[in-house]
């Protein structure tokens, strides 16, 4: 939580969170069609018994993803903040303890490319560092109920995707992380101007806990869709899910 100006910040936080959370689609759905009958119709499932009701909920969640992907405005920017708004210390989060963050060897590091990409030559860290870079001060919002404003520097992912000859009409970009985490995003989000291959946090080389040597930072997605320690990137037309996506979080989870 920021301490500078709690009143103003609370208002901004609600605004940011409201944009990120899947509330709009859910509200529309609830207002217009929420009834047991509508749910049965929408999902094609009889939702009385346990396993079927789970399947029905999954269908609703897929419907939510589908609506949200269609509401996504690729030109709308997430809010940016002044240096004074940066949250220090910044919060660490992962499915493991901070001391277990993977130690990636920078000399051995290669970013592996796969799928619908013209030039699949792996990239060394020096090659990645040579890409034109930008800095953003934006808010990371975790689904667990906290958020923090940070400063990240790196190359816009869309520039990288163009450079390697990725098929920009493909549906998904999938990321693989050094310790086994993964996430996949829709192509419009991958091409969003604020979606970044990040090399620096708060002006310094990414510390281990925040994803050394490279993470993907996307202020238009919830925190869990911002993979750290990225070692592989694939451009795909088939849905692959991800670590939390496979455990029930909404796949789209974005603005
Ligand atoms: N490789 C990897 N990336 C990850 C995670 C993880 O467990 N492993 N956790 C995600 C979650 S849930 C959040 S909220 C953010 C936290 O990023 P931070 O440590 O920079 O705050 O990282 C995301 N990226
Ligand atoms: Mo998170």
PDB file of N, CA and C and ligand atoms in Angstrom, residues 93 141-144 146 223-224, ligand 2:
ATOM      1  N   UNK A  93       6.244 -11.852  -5.093  1.00  0.00           N
ATOM      2  CA  UNK A  93       5.244 -12.917  -5.040  1.00  0.00           C
ATOM      3  C   UNK A  93       5.571 -14.009  -6.049  1.00  0.00           C
ATOM      4  N   UNK A 141      -1.031  -5.541 -10.181  1.00  0.00           N
ATOM      5  CA  UNK A 141      -2.157  -5.927  -9.324  1.00  0.00           C
ATOM      6  C   UNK A 141      -2.208  -7.440  -9.210  1.00  0.00           C
ATOM      7  N   UNK A 142      -2.071  -7.933  -7.979  1.00  0.00           N
ATOM      8  CA  UNK A 142      -2.118  -9.381  -7.753  1.00  0.00           C
ATOM      9  C   UNK A 142      -3.530  -9.788  -7.369  1.00  0.00           C
ATOM     10  N   UNK A 143      -3.955 -10.897  -7.905  1.00  0.00           N
ATOM     11  CA  UNK A 143      -5.291 -11.416  -7.666  1.00  0.00           C
ATOM     12  C   UNK A 143      -5.491 -11.762  -6.184  1.00  0.00           C
ATOM     13  N   UNK A 144      -4.380 -11.901  -5.450  1.00  0.00           N
ATOM     14  CA  UNK A 144      -4.474 -12.231  -4.030  1.00  0.00           C
ATOM     15  C   UNK A 144      -4.859 -11.023  -3.175  1.00  0.00           C
ATOM     16  N   UNK A 146      -3.457  -7.512  -3.397  1.00  0.00           N
ATOM     17  CA  UNK A 146      -2.553  -6.393  -3.127  1.00  0.00           C
ATOM     18  C   UNK A 146      -2.087  -5.836  -4.466  1.00  0.00           C
ATOM     19  N   UNK A 223      -1.183  -9.666 -12.088  1.00  0.00           N
ATOM     20  CA  UNK A 223       0.195 -10.057 -11.785  1.00  0.00           C
ATOM     21  C   UNK A 223       0.568 -11.461 -12.231  1.00  0.00           C
ATOM     22  N   UNK A 224      -0.325 -12.412 -12.056  1.00  0.00           N
ATOM     23  CA  UNK A 224       0.047 -13.794 -12.359  1.00  0.00           C
ATOM     24  C   UNK A 224       0.298 -14.026 -13.845  1.00  0.00           C
TER      25      UNK A 224
HETATM   26 MO1  LIG B   2      -0.207 -12.740  -8.202  1.00  0.00          MO
END
